mmCIF file of C-alpha atoms and ligand atoms in Angstrom:
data_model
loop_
_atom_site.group_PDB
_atom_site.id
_atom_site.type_symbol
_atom_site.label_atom_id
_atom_site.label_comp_id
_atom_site.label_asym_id
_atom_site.label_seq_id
_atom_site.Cartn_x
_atom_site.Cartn_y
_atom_site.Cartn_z
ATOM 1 C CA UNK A 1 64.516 211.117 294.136
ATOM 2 C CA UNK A 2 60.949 210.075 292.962
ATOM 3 C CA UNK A 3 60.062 212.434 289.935
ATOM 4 C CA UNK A 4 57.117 212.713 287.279
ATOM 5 C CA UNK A 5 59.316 211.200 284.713
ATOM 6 C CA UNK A 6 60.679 208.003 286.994
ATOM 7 C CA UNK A 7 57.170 207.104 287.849
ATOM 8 C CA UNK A 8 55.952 207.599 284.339
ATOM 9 C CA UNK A 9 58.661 205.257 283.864
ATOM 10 C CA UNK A 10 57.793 202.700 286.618
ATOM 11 C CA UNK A 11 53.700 202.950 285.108
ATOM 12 C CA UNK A 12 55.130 201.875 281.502
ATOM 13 C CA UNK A 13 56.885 198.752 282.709
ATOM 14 C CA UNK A 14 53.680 197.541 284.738
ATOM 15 C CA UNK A 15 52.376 194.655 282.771
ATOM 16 C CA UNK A 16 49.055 194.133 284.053
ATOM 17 C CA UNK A 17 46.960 196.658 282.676
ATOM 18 C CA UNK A 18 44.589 197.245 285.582
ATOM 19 C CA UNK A 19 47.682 198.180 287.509
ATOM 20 C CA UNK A 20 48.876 200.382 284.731
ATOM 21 C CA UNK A 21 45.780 202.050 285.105
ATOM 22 C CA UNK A 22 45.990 203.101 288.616
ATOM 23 C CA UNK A 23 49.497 204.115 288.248
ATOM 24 C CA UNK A 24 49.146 206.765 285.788
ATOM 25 C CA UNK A 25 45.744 207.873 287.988
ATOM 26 C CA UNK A 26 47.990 208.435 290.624
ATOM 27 C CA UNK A 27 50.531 209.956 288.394
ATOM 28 C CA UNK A 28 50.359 213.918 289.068
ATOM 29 C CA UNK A 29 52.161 217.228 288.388
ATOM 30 C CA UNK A 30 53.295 217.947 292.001
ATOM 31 C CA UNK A 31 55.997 215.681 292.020
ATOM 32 C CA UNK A 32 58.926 217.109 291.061
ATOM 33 C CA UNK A 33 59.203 216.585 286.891
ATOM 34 C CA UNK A 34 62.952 215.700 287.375
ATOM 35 C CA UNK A 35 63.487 217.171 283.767
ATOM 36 C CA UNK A 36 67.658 217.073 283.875
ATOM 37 C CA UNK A 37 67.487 214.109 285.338
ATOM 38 C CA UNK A 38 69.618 211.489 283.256
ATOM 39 C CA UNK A 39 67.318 207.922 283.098
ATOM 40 C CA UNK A 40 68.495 204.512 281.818
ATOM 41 C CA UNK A 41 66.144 202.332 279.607
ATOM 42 C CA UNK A 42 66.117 199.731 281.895
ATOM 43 C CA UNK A 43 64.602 197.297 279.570
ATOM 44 C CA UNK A 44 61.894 195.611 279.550
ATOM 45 C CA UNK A 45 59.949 198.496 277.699
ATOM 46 C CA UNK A 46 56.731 198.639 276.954
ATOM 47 C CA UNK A 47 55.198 196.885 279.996
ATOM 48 C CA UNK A 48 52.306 194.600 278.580
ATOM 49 C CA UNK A 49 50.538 191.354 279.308
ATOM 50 C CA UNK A 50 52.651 188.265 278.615
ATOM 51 C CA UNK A 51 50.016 186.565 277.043
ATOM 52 C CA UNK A 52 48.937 188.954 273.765
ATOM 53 C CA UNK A 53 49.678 187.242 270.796
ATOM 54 C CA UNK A 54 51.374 189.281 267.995
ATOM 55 C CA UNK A 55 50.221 188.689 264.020
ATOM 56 C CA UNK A 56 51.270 191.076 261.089
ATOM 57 C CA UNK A 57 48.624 193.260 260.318
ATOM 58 C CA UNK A 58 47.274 191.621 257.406
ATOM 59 C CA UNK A 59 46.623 188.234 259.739
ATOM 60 C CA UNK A 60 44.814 190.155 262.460
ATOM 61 C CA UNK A 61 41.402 187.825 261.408
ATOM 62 C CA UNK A 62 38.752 190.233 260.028
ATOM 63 C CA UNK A 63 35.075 189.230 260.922
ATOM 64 C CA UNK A 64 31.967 190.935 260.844
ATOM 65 C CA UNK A 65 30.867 193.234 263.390
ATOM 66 C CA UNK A 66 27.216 191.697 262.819
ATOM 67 C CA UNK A 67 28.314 189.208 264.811
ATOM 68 C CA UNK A 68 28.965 189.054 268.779
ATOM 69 C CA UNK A 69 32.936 187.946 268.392
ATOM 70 C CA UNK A 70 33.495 190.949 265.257
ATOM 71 C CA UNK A 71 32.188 193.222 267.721
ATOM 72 C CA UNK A 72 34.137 191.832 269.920
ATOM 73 C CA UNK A 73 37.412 191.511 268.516
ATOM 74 C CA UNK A 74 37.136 195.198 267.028
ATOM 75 C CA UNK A 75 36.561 196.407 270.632
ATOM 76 C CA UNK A 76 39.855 194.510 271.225
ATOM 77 C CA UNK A 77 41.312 195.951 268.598
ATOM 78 C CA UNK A 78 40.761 199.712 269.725
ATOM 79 C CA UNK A 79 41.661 198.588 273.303
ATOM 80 C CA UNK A 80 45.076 197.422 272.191
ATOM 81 C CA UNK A 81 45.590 200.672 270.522
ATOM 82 C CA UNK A 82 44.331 202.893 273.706
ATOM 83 C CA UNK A 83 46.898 200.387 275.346
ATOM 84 C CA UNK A 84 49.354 201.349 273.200
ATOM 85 C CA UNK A 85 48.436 204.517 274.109
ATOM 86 C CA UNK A 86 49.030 204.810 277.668
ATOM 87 C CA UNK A 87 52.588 203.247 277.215
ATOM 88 C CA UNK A 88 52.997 206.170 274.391
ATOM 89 C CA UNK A 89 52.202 208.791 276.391
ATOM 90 C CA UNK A 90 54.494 207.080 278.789
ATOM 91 C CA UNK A 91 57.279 206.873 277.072
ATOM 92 C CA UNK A 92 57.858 210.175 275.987
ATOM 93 C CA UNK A 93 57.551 211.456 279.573
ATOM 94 C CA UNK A 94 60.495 209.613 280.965
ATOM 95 C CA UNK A 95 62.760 209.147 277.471
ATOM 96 C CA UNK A 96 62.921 212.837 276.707
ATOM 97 C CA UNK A 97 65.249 215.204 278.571
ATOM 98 C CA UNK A 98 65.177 218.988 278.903
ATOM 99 C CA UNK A 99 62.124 219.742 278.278
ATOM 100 C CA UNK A 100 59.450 222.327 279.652
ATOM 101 C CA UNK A 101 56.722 221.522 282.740
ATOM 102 C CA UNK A 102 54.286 222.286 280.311
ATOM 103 C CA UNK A 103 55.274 219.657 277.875
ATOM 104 C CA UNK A 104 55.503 216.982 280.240
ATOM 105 C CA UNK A 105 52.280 218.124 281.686
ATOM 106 C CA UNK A 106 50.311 218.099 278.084
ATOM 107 C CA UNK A 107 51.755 214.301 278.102
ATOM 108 C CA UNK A 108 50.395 213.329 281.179
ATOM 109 C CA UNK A 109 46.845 214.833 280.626
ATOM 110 C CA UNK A 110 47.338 212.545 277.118
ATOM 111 C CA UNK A 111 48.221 209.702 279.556
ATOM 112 C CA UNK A 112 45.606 209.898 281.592
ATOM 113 C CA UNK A 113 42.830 210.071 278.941
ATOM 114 C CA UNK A 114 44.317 207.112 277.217
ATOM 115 C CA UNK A 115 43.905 205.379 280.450
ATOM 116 C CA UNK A 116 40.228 206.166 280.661
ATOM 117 C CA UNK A 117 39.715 205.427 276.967
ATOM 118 C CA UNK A 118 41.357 202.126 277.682
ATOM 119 C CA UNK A 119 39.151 201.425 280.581
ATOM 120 C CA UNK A 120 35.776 202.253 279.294
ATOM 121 C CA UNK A 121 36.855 200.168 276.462
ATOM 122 C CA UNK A 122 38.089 197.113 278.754
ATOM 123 C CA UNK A 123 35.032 197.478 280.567
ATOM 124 C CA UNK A 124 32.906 197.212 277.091
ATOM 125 C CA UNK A 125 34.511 194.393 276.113
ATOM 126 C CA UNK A 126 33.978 192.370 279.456
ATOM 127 C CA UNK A 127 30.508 192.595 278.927
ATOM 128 C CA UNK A 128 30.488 190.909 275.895
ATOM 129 C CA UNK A 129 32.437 188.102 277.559
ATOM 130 C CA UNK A 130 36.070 188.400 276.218
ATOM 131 C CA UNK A 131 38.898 190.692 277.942
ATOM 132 C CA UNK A 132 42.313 191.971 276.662
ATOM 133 C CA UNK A 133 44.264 189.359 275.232
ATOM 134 C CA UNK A 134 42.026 187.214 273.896
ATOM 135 C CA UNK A 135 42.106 188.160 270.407
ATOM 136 C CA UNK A 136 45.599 188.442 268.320
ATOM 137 C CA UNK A 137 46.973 191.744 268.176
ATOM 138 C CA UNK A 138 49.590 193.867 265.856
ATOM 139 C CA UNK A 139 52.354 196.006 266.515
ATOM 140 C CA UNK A 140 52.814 198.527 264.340
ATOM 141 C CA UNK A 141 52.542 201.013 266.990
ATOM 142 C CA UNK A 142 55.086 200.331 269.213
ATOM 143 C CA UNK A 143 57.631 199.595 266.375
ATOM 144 C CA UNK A 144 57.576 202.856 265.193
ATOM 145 C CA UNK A 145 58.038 204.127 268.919
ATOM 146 C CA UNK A 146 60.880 202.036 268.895
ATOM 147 C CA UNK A 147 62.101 203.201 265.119
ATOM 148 C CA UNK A 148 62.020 206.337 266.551
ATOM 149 C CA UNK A 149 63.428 206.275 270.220
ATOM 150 C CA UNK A 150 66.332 208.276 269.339
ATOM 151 C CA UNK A 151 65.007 211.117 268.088
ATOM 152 C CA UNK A 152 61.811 213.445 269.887
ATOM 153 C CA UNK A 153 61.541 215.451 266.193
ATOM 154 C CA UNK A 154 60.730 212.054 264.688
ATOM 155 C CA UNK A 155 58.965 210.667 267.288
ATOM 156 C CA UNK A 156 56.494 213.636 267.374
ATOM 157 C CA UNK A 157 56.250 213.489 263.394
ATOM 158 C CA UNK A 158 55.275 209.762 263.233
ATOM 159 C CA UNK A 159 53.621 208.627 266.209
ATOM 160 C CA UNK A 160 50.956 211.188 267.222
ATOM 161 C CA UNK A 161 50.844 212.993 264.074
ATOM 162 C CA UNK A 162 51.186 210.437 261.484
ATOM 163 C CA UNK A 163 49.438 207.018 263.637
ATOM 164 C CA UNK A 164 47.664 208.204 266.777
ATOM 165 C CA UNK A 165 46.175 211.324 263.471
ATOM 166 C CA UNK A 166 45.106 208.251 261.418
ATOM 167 C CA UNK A 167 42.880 207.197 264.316
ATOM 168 C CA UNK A 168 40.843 210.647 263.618
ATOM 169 C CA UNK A 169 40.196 209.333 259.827
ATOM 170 C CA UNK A 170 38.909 206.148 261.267
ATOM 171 C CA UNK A 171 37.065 206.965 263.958
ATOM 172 C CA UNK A 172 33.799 208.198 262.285
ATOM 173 C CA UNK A 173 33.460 204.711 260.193
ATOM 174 C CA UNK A 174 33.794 202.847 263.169
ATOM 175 C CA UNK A 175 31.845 204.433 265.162
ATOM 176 C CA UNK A 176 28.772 204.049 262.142
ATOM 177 C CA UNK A 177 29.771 200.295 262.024
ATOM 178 C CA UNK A 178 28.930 200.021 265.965
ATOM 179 C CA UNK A 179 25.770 202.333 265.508
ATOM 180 C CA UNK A 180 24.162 200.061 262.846
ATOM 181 C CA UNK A 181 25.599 196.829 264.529
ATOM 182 C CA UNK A 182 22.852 198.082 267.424
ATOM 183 C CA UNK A 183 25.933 198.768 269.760
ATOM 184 C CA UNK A 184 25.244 202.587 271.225
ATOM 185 C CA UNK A 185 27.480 201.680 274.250
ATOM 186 C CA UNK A 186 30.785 200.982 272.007
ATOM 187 C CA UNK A 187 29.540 203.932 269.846
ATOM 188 C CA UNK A 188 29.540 206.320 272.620
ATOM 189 C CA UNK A 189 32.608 205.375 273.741
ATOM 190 C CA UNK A 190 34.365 206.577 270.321
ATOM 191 C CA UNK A 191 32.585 209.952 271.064
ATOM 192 C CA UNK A 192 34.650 210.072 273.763
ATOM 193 C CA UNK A 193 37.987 208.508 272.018
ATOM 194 C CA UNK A 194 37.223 211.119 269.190
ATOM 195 C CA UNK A 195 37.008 214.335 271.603
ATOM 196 C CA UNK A 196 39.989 213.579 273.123
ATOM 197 C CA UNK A 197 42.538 212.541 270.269
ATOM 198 C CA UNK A 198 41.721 215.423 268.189
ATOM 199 C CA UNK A 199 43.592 217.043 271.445
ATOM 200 C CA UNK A 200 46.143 214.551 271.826
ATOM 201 C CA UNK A 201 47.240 215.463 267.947
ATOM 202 C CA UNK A 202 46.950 219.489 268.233
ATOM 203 C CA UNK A 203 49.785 218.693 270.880
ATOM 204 C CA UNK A 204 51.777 216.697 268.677
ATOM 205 C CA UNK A 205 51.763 219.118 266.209
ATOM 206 C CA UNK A 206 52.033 221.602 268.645
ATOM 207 C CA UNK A 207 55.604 220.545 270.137
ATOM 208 C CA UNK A 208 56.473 218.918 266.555
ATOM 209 C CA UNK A 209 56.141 222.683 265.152
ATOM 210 C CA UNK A 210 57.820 224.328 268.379
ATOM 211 C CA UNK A 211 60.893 222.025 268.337
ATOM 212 C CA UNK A 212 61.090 222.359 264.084
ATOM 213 C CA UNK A 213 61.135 226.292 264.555
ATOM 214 C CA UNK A 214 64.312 225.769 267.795
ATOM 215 C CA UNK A 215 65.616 223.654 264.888
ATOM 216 C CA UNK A 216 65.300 225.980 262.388
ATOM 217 C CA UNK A 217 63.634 223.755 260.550
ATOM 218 C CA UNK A 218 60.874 223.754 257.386
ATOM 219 C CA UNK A 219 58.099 221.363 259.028
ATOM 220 C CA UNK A 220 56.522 220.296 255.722
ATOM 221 C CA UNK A 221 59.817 219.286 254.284
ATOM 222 C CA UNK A 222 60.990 217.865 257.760
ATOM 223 C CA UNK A 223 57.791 215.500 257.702
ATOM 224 C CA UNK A 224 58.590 214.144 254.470
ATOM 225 C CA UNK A 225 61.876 213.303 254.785
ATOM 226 C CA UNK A 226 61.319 211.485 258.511
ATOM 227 C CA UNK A 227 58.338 209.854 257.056
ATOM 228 C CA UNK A 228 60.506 208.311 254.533
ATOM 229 C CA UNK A 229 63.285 207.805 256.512
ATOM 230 C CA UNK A 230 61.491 206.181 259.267
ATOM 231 C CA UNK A 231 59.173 203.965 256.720
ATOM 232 C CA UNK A 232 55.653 205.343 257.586
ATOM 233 C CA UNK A 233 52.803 203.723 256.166
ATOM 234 C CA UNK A 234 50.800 205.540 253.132
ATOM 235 C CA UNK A 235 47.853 207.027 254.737
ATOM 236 C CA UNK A 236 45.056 206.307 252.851
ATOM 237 C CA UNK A 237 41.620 208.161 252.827
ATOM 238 C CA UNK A 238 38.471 209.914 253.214
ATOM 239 C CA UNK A 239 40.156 212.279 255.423
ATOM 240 C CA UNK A 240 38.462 213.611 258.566
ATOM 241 C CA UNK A 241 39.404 216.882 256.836
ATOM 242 C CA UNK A 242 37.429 218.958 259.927
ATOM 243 C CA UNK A 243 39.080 216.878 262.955
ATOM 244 C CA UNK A 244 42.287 216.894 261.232
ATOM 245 C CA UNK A 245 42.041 221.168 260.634
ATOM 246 C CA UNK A 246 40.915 221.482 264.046
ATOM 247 C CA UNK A 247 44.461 219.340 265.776
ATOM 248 C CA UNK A 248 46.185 221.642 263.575
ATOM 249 C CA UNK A 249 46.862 220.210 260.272
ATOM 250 C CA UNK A 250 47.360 223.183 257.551
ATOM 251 C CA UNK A 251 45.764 223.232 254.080
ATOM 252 C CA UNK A 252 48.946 222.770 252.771
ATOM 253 C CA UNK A 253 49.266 218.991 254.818
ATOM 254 C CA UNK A 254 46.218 217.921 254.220
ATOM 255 C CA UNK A 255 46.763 218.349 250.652
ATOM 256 C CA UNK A 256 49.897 216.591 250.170
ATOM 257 C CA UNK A 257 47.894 213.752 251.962
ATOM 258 C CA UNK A 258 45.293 213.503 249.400
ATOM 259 C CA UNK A 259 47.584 213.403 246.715
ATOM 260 C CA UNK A 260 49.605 210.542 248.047
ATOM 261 C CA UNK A 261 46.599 208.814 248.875
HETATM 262 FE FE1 FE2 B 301 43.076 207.378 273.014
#
């Protein structure tokens, strides 16, 4: 039987991204979300183009963004991660059991603004001549969706609210580097990327609290000990203190933040 989560499934192992695209477009809430329904990682997982090239972060080639290819290869950059995205939002849709309509729902909405985030930043980056894949790329991302694969609690703790929240901090300098480079288009764009995520980590935190309090769980203390456990990276700061308040941080978070930072 087709269900949400089998075609969310069938959209992550698309390679091409264009294709990707479409799929989760057409991906939509009436078909039955097929929540019971036991699914085998078929492998293969995530679906990507053949060609990117993988470097550890510190080799991804840092250039300035006064310069057509720095604009260009920071574009890349934040398409790779709104690729990353999509295969996120993906992921947890078909890997995750038992859960409620409205949690596979809120991931699909995610999905499908990933999608566009990826496209208008595809689209960006064609007119300045280059396209995805032709810049090296990291993958910190998807490891820790793989480090995590086992486990939704830790999943929810480190990926949207620890990585995908990071991308709230940054999003305000790199949107002022595009601004003074003379690039409105790209900075636009992150108006739109910055809307949206502050959404897409309220419902992180949202189903990370839920599924802490069915646990019976402290979620401060919980945090810390998966962030450990799982090896997330040290957030460092400024803060977006206001975005970060508004997806539902608490005082109390955001403080323990700044003092590891
Ligand atoms: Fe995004």
């Amino acid at each position: 039987m087709n269900t949400l989560r089998l075609a969310a499934l069938e959209a992550l192992l698309l390679t091409d991204p264009l294709q990707k695209v479409d799929a989760v477009n057409a991906l939509h809430l009436e078909l039955p979300v097929g929540a019971e329904q036991s699914i085998q990682d078929p492998g293969g997982i995530p679906g990507r183009p053949s060609h990117l090239e993988f470097v550890l972060p510190q080799k991804v080639p840092r250039r300035s963004v006064h310069t057509l290819q720095g604009r260009a290869a920071l574009v890349h950059s934040l398409a790779h991660i709104e690729f990353n995205a999509i295969n996120l939002a993906l992921d947890i849709i078909w890997r995750y059991p038992n859960l409620s309509d409205r949690f596979y729902g809120g991931w699909l909405t995610v999905a499908k603004e990933e999608a566009l985030h990826f496209s208008l930043l595809q689209a960006h980056l064609s007119t300045l001549g280059f396209n995805y894949g032709d810049f090296p790329c990291h993958d910190g991302l998807w490891e820790m969706a793989e480090r995590t694969k086992d486990n939704l609690l830790a999943r929810l703790a480190l990926v949207p609210r620890t990585l995908e929240a990071r991308g709230l901090d940054a999003c305000p300098v790199v949107r002022e580097k595009f601004a003074q480079a003379g690039d409105q288009q790209a900075a636009q764009i992150l108006d739109v990327i910055l809307r949206d995520e502050v959404g897409h980590v309220a419902l992180g935190n949202y189903w990370y609290r839920r599924l802490c309090r069915e646990q019976e769980r402290c979620d401060f203390d919980t945090y810390q000990q998966l962030a450990k456990q799982h090896r997330a990276p040290r957030l460092r700061g400024p803060f977006n203190r206001p975005a970060r308040l508004e997806a539902g941080f608490t005082e109390r978070e955001l403080q323990a933040l700044e003092e590891q930072a």
